[in-house]
Tab-separated table of C-alpha atoms in Angstrom:
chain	number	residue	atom	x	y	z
A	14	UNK	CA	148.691	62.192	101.792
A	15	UNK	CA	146.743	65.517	101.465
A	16	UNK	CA	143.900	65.034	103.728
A	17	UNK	CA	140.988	67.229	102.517
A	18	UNK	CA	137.711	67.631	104.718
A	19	UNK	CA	134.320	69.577	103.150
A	20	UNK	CA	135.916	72.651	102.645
A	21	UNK	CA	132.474	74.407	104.055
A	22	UNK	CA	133.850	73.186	107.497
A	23	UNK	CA	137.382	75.016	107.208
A	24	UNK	CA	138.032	76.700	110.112
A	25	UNK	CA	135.335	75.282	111.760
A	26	UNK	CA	134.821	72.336	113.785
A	27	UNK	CA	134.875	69.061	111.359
A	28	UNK	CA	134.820	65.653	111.891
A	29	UNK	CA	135.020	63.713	108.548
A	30	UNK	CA	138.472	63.626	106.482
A	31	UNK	CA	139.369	62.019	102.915
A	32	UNK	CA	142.503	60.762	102.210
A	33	UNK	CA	144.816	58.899	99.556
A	34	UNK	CA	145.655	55.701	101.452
A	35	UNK	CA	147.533	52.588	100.825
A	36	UNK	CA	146.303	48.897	101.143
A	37	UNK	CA	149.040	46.984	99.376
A	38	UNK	CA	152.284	45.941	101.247
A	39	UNK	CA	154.547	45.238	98.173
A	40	UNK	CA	157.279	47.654	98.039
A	41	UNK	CA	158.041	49.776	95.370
A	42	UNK	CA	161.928	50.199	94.680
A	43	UNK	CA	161.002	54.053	93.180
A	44	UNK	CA	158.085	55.105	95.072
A	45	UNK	CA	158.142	52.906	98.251
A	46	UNK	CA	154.430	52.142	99.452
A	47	UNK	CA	152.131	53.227	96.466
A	48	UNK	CA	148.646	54.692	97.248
A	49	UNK	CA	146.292	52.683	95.585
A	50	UNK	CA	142.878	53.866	98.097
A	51	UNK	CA	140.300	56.323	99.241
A	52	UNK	CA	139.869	56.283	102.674
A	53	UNK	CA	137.420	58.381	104.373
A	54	UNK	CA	137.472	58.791	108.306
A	55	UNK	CA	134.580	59.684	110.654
A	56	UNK	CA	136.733	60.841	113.695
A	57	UNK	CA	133.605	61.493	115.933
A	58	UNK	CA	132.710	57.806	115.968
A	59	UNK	CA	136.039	56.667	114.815
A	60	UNK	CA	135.490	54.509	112.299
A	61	UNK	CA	136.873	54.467	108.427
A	62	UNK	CA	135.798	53.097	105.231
A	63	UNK	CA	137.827	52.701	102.246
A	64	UNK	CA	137.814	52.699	98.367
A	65	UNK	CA	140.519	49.971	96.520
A	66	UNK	CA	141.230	50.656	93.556
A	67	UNK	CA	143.967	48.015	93.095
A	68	UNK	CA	147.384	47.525	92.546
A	69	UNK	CA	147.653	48.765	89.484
A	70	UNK	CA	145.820	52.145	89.646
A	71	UNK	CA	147.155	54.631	91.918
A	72	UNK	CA	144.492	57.884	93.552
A	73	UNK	CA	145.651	61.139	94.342
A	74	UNK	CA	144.711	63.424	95.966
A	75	UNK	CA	140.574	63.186	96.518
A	76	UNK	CA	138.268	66.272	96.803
A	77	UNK	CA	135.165	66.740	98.703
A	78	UNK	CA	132.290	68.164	96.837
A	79	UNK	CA	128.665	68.398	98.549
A	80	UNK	CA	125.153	67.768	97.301
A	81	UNK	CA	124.157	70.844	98.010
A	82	UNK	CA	125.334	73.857	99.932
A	83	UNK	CA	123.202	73.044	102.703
A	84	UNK	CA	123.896	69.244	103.076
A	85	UNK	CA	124.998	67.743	106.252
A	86	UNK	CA	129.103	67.650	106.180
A	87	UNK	CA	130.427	64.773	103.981
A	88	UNK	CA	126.857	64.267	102.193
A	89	UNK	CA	128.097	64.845	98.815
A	90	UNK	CA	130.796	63.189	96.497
A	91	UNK	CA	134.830	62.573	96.263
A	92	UNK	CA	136.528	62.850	93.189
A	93	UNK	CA	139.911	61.823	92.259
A	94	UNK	CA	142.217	61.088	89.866
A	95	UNK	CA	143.401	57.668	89.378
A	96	UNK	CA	146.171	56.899	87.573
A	97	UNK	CA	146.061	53.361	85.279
A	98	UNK	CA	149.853	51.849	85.333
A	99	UNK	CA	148.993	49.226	83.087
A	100	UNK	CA	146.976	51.547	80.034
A	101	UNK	CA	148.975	54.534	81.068
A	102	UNK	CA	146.179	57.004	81.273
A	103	UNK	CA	143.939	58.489	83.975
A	104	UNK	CA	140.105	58.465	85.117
A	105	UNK	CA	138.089	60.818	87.111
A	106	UNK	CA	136.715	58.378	89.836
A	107	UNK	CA	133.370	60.184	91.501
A	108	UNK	CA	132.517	58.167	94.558
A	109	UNK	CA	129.524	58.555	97.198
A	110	UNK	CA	131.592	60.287	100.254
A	111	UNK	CA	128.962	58.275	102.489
A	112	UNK	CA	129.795	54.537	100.480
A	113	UNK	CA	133.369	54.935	99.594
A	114	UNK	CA	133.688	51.217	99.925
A	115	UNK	CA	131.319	50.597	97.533
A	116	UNK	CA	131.454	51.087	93.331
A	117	UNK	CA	132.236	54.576	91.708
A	118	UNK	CA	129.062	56.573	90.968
A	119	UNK	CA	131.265	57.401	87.635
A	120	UNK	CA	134.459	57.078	85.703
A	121	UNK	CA	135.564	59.469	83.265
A	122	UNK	CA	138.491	58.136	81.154
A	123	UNK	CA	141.163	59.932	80.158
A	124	UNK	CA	143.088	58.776	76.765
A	125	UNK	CA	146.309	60.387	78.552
A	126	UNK	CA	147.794	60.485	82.000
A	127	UNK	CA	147.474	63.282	84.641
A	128	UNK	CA	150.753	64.111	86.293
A	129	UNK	CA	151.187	63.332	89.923
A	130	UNK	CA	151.086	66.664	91.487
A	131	UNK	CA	148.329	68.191	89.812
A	132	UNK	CA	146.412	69.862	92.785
A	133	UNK	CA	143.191	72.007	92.877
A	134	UNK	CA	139.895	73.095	94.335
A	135	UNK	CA	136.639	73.334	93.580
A	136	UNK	CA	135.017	77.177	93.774
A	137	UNK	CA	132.242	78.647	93.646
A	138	UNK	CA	131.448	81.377	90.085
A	139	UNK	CA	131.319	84.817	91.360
């Protein structure tokens, strides 16, 4: 759902992609398969890692954000959303794009939830 890559590789040749992904195989009678992962693929060496969350906390949509302007593509952070079924509330998850299958760098919790849909992008002040 919503792949995103480093968005200083669009329209360029890329080869790393983050994605909300699913682990779990119960079915869901309202939503069908749930996300509840980050998965990040390296499609020059095809290989993937991912981040589980759990069953009860569903990701959206992750961003890419780098180190630095002039880091190597994927060296940098993904952030998403992560809703929390059980508290009903949300966290920013920041996770190290290079160990996504490792713990969160940082969680930011929200006292309320974020609504599915909520897109955006990171820019750059002018």
């Amino acid at each position: 759902e919503f792949p995103r890559i480093d968005d200083r590789f669009m329209g360029k040749k890329y080869s790393k992609v983050f994605t909300a992904s699913t682990l779990n195989t119960a079915w869901s009678k309202y939503y069908g398969y749930e996300f509840d992962g980050i998965t990040g693929y390296d499609l020059e060496n095809k290989t993937k890692k991912t981040h589980d969350f759990g069953k009860d906390s569903m990701p959206v949509e992750p961003i890419f954000i780098p180190k630095d302007k002039n880091s190597k593509e994927a060296a940098g952070f993904v952030l998403t959303y992560v809703y929390r079924k059980l508290e009903n509330r949300s966290d920013l998850v920041i996770l190290d794009a290079q160990k996504l299958d490792q713990e969160p760098l940082a969680i930011i919790q929200f006292p309320h939830r974020i609504p599915f849909g909520f897109h955006g992008s990171w820019v750059a002040r002018i």
